[in-house]
Amino acid sequence: MRHGSTEWAARGRHTGRTDVALTAEGEAQARAAAGRLTGLGLHDPAVLCSPRRRSARTAELAGLDARTWDALAEWDYGDYEGLTTPQIRELVPHWTVWTHPCPGGEDADAVESRADLVLSVAESHLPGRDVVLVGHGHFSRALIARWVGFPVLEGRRFALSPGAVTVLGYERGVRQIVAHNAS
């Protein structure tokens, strides 16, 4: 699940380490997610969320008792923190987080390693319970890509709205996307 909307996200500012609050709309999105989660009929869910308050507050408003985990933090944008894509492209034409490095931050290989760790830990819980991960836009999209065996680069193909839920699962032992970007 992606956290609800923030002022920075609404303005297109890359928000990794900066700890911004949810907007009133973001809080409403988080409350609305509670119904979607209830509808899933989760079994004894292990709930993990990013340590950023926008994610922790989203989990709280969605009725989840979450434990924070640094590995679920957003992509570290380094020197590009707080900038919009058009501002970054003034410096680096055609820049995207998926295809170019973030000086002073993470590159796609680092994010891929972190996503694989998160999925490994989450998957280890699945035989006995469901897992809910509450995080951020880019990193959650990286998780989705890695779940189905794609490189992090392919996270660019998965839109993920603020407060939206994606359900990952299996069919006959094969990882799949069961539902995506439900809001």
mmCIF file of C-alpha atoms in Angstrom:
data_model
loop_
_atom_site.group_PDB
_atom_site.id
_atom_site.type_symbol
_atom_site.label_atom_id
_atom_site.label_comp_id
_atom_site.label_asym_id
_atom_site.label_seq_id
_atom_site.Cartn_x
_atom_site.Cartn_y
_atom_site.Cartn_z
ATOM 1 C CA MET A 1 0.000 0.000 0.000
ATOM 2 C CA ARG A 2 1.263 3.457 -0.875
ATOM 3 C CA HIS A 3 0.949 6.245 1.684
ATOM 4 C CA GLY A 4 -1.658 8.947 1.161
ATOM 5 C CA SER A 5 -0.989 12.221 -0.599
ATOM 6 C CA THR A 6 1.449 14.817 0.726
ATOM 7 C CA GLU A 7 2.047 18.423 -0.267
ATOM 8 C CA TRP A 8 5.367 17.486 -1.854
ATOM 9 C CA ALA A 9 3.905 14.576 -3.826
ATOM 10 C CA ALA A 10 1.067 16.775 -5.088
ATOM 11 C CA ARG A 11 3.696 19.192 -6.437
ATOM 12 C CA GLY A 12 5.786 16.418 -8.008
ATOM 13 C CA ARG A 13 8.695 16.900 -5.615
ATOM 14 C CA HIS A 14 10.848 13.822 -5.056
ATOM 15 C CA THR A 15 10.413 12.936 -1.389
ATOM 16 C CA GLY A 16 12.769 10.308 -0.041
ATOM 17 C CA ARG A 17 14.371 11.141 3.311
ATOM 18 C CA THR A 18 12.362 14.300 3.991
ATOM 19 C CA ASP A 19 9.692 13.506 6.557
ATOM 20 C CA VAL A 20 6.568 15.302 5.354
ATOM 21 C CA ALA A 21 3.048 14.900 6.706
ATOM 22 C CA LEU A 22 -0.059 13.722 4.902
ATOM 23 C CA THR A 23 -2.425 16.364 3.585
ATOM 24 C CA ALA A 24 -6.111 16.249 4.574
ATOM 25 C CA GLU A 25 -6.708 14.456 1.260
ATOM 26 C CA GLY A 26 -3.924 11.983 2.118
ATOM 27 C CA GLU A 27 -5.553 11.238 5.471
ATOM 28 C CA ALA A 28 -8.886 10.615 3.712
ATOM 29 C CA GLN A 29 -7.152 8.272 1.244
ATOM 30 C CA ALA A 30 -5.635 6.326 4.136
ATOM 31 C CA ARG A 31 -9.008 5.988 5.891
ATOM 32 C CA ALA A 32 -10.599 4.813 2.634
ATOM 33 C CA ALA A 33 -7.907 2.156 2.263
ATOM 34 C CA ALA A 34 -9.150 0.544 5.486
ATOM 35 C CA GLY A 35 -12.234 -0.703 3.646
ATOM 36 C CA ARG A 36 -10.198 -2.125 0.785
ATOM 37 C CA LEU A 37 -7.941 -3.947 3.236
ATOM 38 C CA THR A 38 -10.902 -5.298 5.224
ATOM 39 C CA GLY A 39 -12.380 -6.600 1.977
ATOM 40 C CA LEU A 40 -9.267 -8.710 1.421
ATOM 41 C CA GLY A 41 -10.035 -10.880 4.466
ATOM 42 C CA LEU A 42 -6.416 -10.832 5.605
ATOM 43 C CA HIS A 43 -5.262 -13.661 7.859
ATOM 44 C CA ASP A 44 -3.267 -12.502 10.923
ATOM 45 C CA PRO A 45 -1.372 -9.896 8.869
ATOM 46 C CA ALA A 46 2.216 -8.974 9.618
ATOM 47 C CA VAL A 47 2.245 -5.224 8.931
ATOM 48 C CA LEU A 48 5.502 -3.455 8.151
ATOM 49 C CA CYS A 49 5.849 0.167 7.112
ATOM 50 C CA SER A 50 8.446 2.725 6.201
ATOM 51 C CA PRO A 51 9.753 4.784 9.126
ATOM 52 C CA ARG A 52 8.573 8.017 7.476
ATOM 53 C CA ARG A 53 5.579 9.540 9.246
ATOM 54 C CA ARG A 54 3.541 9.720 6.021
ATOM 55 C CA SER A 55 3.619 5.915 5.851
ATOM 56 C CA ALA A 56 3.180 5.303 9.580
ATOM 57 C CA ARG A 57 0.199 7.686 9.670
ATOM 58 C CA THR A 58 -1.305 5.999 6.606
ATOM 59 C CA ALA A 59 -1.034 2.611 8.325
ATOM 60 C CA GLU A 60 -2.583 4.002 11.488
ATOM 61 C CA LEU A 61 -5.522 5.619 9.669
ATOM 62 C CA ALA A 62 -6.069 2.413 7.678
ATOM 63 C CA GLY A 63 -6.477 0.570 10.976
ATOM 64 C CA LEU A 64 -3.189 -1.305 10.791
ATOM 65 C CA ASP A 65 -0.886 -2.005 13.720
ATOM 66 C CA ALA A 66 2.412 -1.590 11.906
ATOM 67 C CA ARG A 67 6.028 -2.086 12.833
ATOM 68 C CA THR A 68 8.424 0.300 11.094
ATOM 69 C CA TRP A 69 11.325 -1.021 9.063
ATOM 70 C CA ASP A 70 14.030 1.130 7.463
ATOM 71 C CA ALA A 71 14.210 -1.216 4.469
ATOM 72 C CA LEU A 72 10.777 0.076 3.360
ATOM 73 C CA ALA A 73 11.932 3.710 3.093
ATOM 74 C CA GLU A 74 11.477 5.485 -0.227
ATOM 75 C CA TRP A 75 14.184 5.556 -2.887
ATOM 76 C CA ASP A 76 16.960 7.859 -1.659
ATOM 77 C CA TYR A 77 17.025 10.693 -4.194
ATOM 78 C CA GLY A 78 20.219 12.186 -2.751
ATOM 79 C CA ASP A 79 20.979 15.588 -4.273
ATOM 80 C CA TYR A 80 17.635 15.489 -6.121
ATOM 81 C CA GLU A 81 15.610 15.416 -2.885
ATOM 82 C CA GLY A 82 12.804 17.983 -3.098
ATOM 83 C CA LEU A 83 13.275 18.643 -6.806
ATOM 84 C CA THR A 84 10.736 17.892 -9.524
ATOM 85 C CA THR A 85 11.555 15.853 -12.620
ATOM 86 C CA PRO A 86 11.509 18.990 -14.873
ATOM 87 C CA GLN A 87 13.999 20.684 -12.516
ATOM 88 C CA ILE A 88 16.292 17.642 -12.609
ATOM 89 C CA ARG A 89 16.005 17.451 -16.404
ATOM 90 C CA GLU A 90 17.394 20.970 -16.641
ATOM 91 C CA LEU A 91 20.610 19.396 -15.312
ATOM 92 C CA VAL A 92 20.291 15.917 -16.859
ATOM 93 C CA PRO A 93 18.091 15.738 -19.975
ATOM 94 C CA HIS A 94 15.773 12.704 -20.134
ATOM 95 C CA TRP A 95 16.446 11.864 -16.465
ATOM 96 C CA THR A 96 14.207 9.345 -14.696
ATOM 97 C CA VAL A 97 14.795 7.680 -11.352
ATOM 98 C CA TRP A 98 14.528 4.334 -13.160
ATOM 99 C CA THR A 99 17.283 4.972 -15.697
ATOM 100 C CA HIS A 100 19.722 7.456 -14.141
ATOM 101 C CA PRO A 101 21.615 7.693 -10.868
ATOM 102 C CA CYS A 102 20.714 10.026 -8.033
ATOM 103 C CA PRO A 103 24.016 11.659 -6.965
ATOM 104 C CA GLY A 104 24.440 11.251 -3.225
ATOM 105 C CA GLY A 105 21.524 8.786 -3.146
ATOM 106 C CA GLU A 106 20.608 5.322 -4.395
ATOM 107 C CA ASP A 107 20.830 3.845 -7.851
ATOM 108 C CA ALA A 108 18.567 1.148 -9.286
ATOM 109 C CA ASP A 109 20.960 -1.664 -8.265
ATOM 110 C CA ALA A 110 20.865 -0.587 -4.597
ATOM 111 C CA VAL A 111 17.073 -0.320 -4.687
ATOM 112 C CA GLU A 112 16.816 -3.734 -6.334
ATOM 113 C CA SER A 113 18.910 -5.319 -3.565
ATOM 114 C CA ARG A 114 16.784 -3.668 -0.892
ATOM 115 C CA ALA A 115 13.544 -4.705 -2.628
ATOM 116 C CA ASP A 116 14.756 -8.302 -2.836
ATOM 117 C CA LEU A 117 15.514 -8.268 0.901
ATOM 118 C CA VAL A 118 12.039 -6.920 1.727
ATOM 119 C CA LEU A 119 10.353 -9.517 -0.471
ATOM 120 C CA SER A 120 12.435 -12.334 1.004
ATOM 121 C CA VAL A 121 11.425 -11.384 4.538
ATOM 122 C CA ALA A 122 7.779 -10.865 3.546
ATOM 123 C CA GLU A 123 7.634 -14.172 1.700
ATOM 124 C CA SER A 124 9.047 -16.030 4.707
ATOM 125 C CA HIS A 125 5.861 -15.060 6.628
ATOM 126 C CA LEU A 126 3.416 -16.112 3.920
ATOM 127 C CA PRO A 127 3.001 -19.782 4.775
ATOM 128 C CA GLY A 128 1.254 -18.817 8.026
ATOM 129 C CA ARG A 129 -0.076 -15.298 7.548
ATOM 130 C CA ASP A 130 -0.598 -12.441 5.168
ATOM 131 C CA VAL A 131 1.805 -9.514 4.943
ATOM 132 C CA VAL A 132 0.971 -5.838 4.429
ATOM 133 C CA LEU A 133 3.757 -3.450 3.398
ATOM 134 C CA VAL A 134 3.036 0.274 3.692
ATOM 135 C CA GLY A 135 5.460 2.472 1.836
ATOM 136 C CA HIS A 136 6.079 4.904 -0.977
ATOM 137 C CA GLY A 137 5.521 5.340 -4.688
ATOM 138 C CA HIS A 138 8.837 4.517 -6.334
ATOM 139 C CA PHE A 139 9.985 1.883 -3.863
ATOM 140 C CA SER A 140 6.614 0.116 -3.885
ATOM 141 C CA ARG A 141 6.694 0.042 -7.676
ATOM 142 C CA ALA A 142 10.188 -1.494 -7.440
ATOM 143 C CA LEU A 143 8.763 -4.168 -5.093
ATOM 144 C CA ILE A 144 5.998 -4.969 -7.578
ATOM 145 C CA ALA A 145 8.494 -5.320 -10.425
ATOM 146 C CA ARG A 146 10.792 -7.563 -8.399
ATOM 147 C CA TRP A 147 7.881 -9.735 -7.182
ATOM 148 C CA VAL A 148 7.139 -10.761 -10.765
ATOM 149 C CA GLY A 149 10.812 -11.164 -11.692
ATOM 150 C CA PHE A 150 11.392 -7.916 -13.568
ATOM 151 C CA PRO A 151 14.381 -5.640 -13.007
ATOM 152 C CA VAL A 152 13.661 -2.504 -10.956
ATOM 153 C CA LEU A 153 13.656 -0.499 -14.212
ATOM 154 C CA GLU A 154 10.278 -2.041 -15.038
ATOM 155 C CA GLY A 155 8.711 -0.468 -11.967
ATOM 156 C CA ARG A 156 8.153 2.466 -14.323
ATOM 157 C CA ARG A 157 5.318 0.454 -15.880
ATOM 158 C CA PHE A 158 3.213 0.285 -12.695
ATOM 159 C CA ALA A 159 1.251 3.410 -11.781
ATOM 160 C CA LEU A 160 0.608 3.650 -8.040
ATOM 161 C CA SER A 161 -1.686 6.352 -6.741
ATOM 162 C CA PRO A 162 -1.511 7.798 -3.218
ATOM 163 C CA GLY A 163 -3.401 5.549 -0.804
ATOM 164 C CA ALA A 164 -3.698 2.773 -3.395
ATOM 165 C CA VAL A 165 -3.392 -0.940 -2.684
ATOM 166 C CA THR A 166 -1.743 -3.624 -4.791
ATOM 167 C CA VAL A 167 -2.236 -7.311 -4.016
ATOM 168 C CA LEU A 168 0.580 -9.702 -4.839
ATOM 169 C CA GLY A 169 0.087 -13.432 -4.661
ATOM 170 C CA TYR A 170 0.555 -16.773 -6.370
ATOM 171 C CA GLU A 171 -1.162 -18.978 -8.869
ATOM 172 C CA ARG A 172 0.063 -22.567 -8.710
ATOM 173 C CA GLY A 173 3.272 -21.389 -7.086
ATOM 174 C CA VAL A 174 3.973 -18.642 -9.632
ATOM 175 C CA ARG A 175 4.201 -15.077 -8.344
ATOM 176 C CA GLN A 176 1.604 -12.775 -9.854
ATOM 177 C CA ILE A 177 -0.124 -9.422 -9.470
ATOM 178 C CA VAL A 178 -3.617 -10.245 -8.244
ATOM 179 C CA ALA A 179 -4.928 -6.645 -8.123
ATOM 180 C CA HIS A 180 -3.182 -3.361 -8.769
ATOM 181 C CA ASN A 181 -3.534 0.318 -7.899
ATOM 182 C CA ALA A 182 -6.921 -0.110 -6.207
ATOM 183 C CA SER A 183 -8.045 3.208 -4.775
#
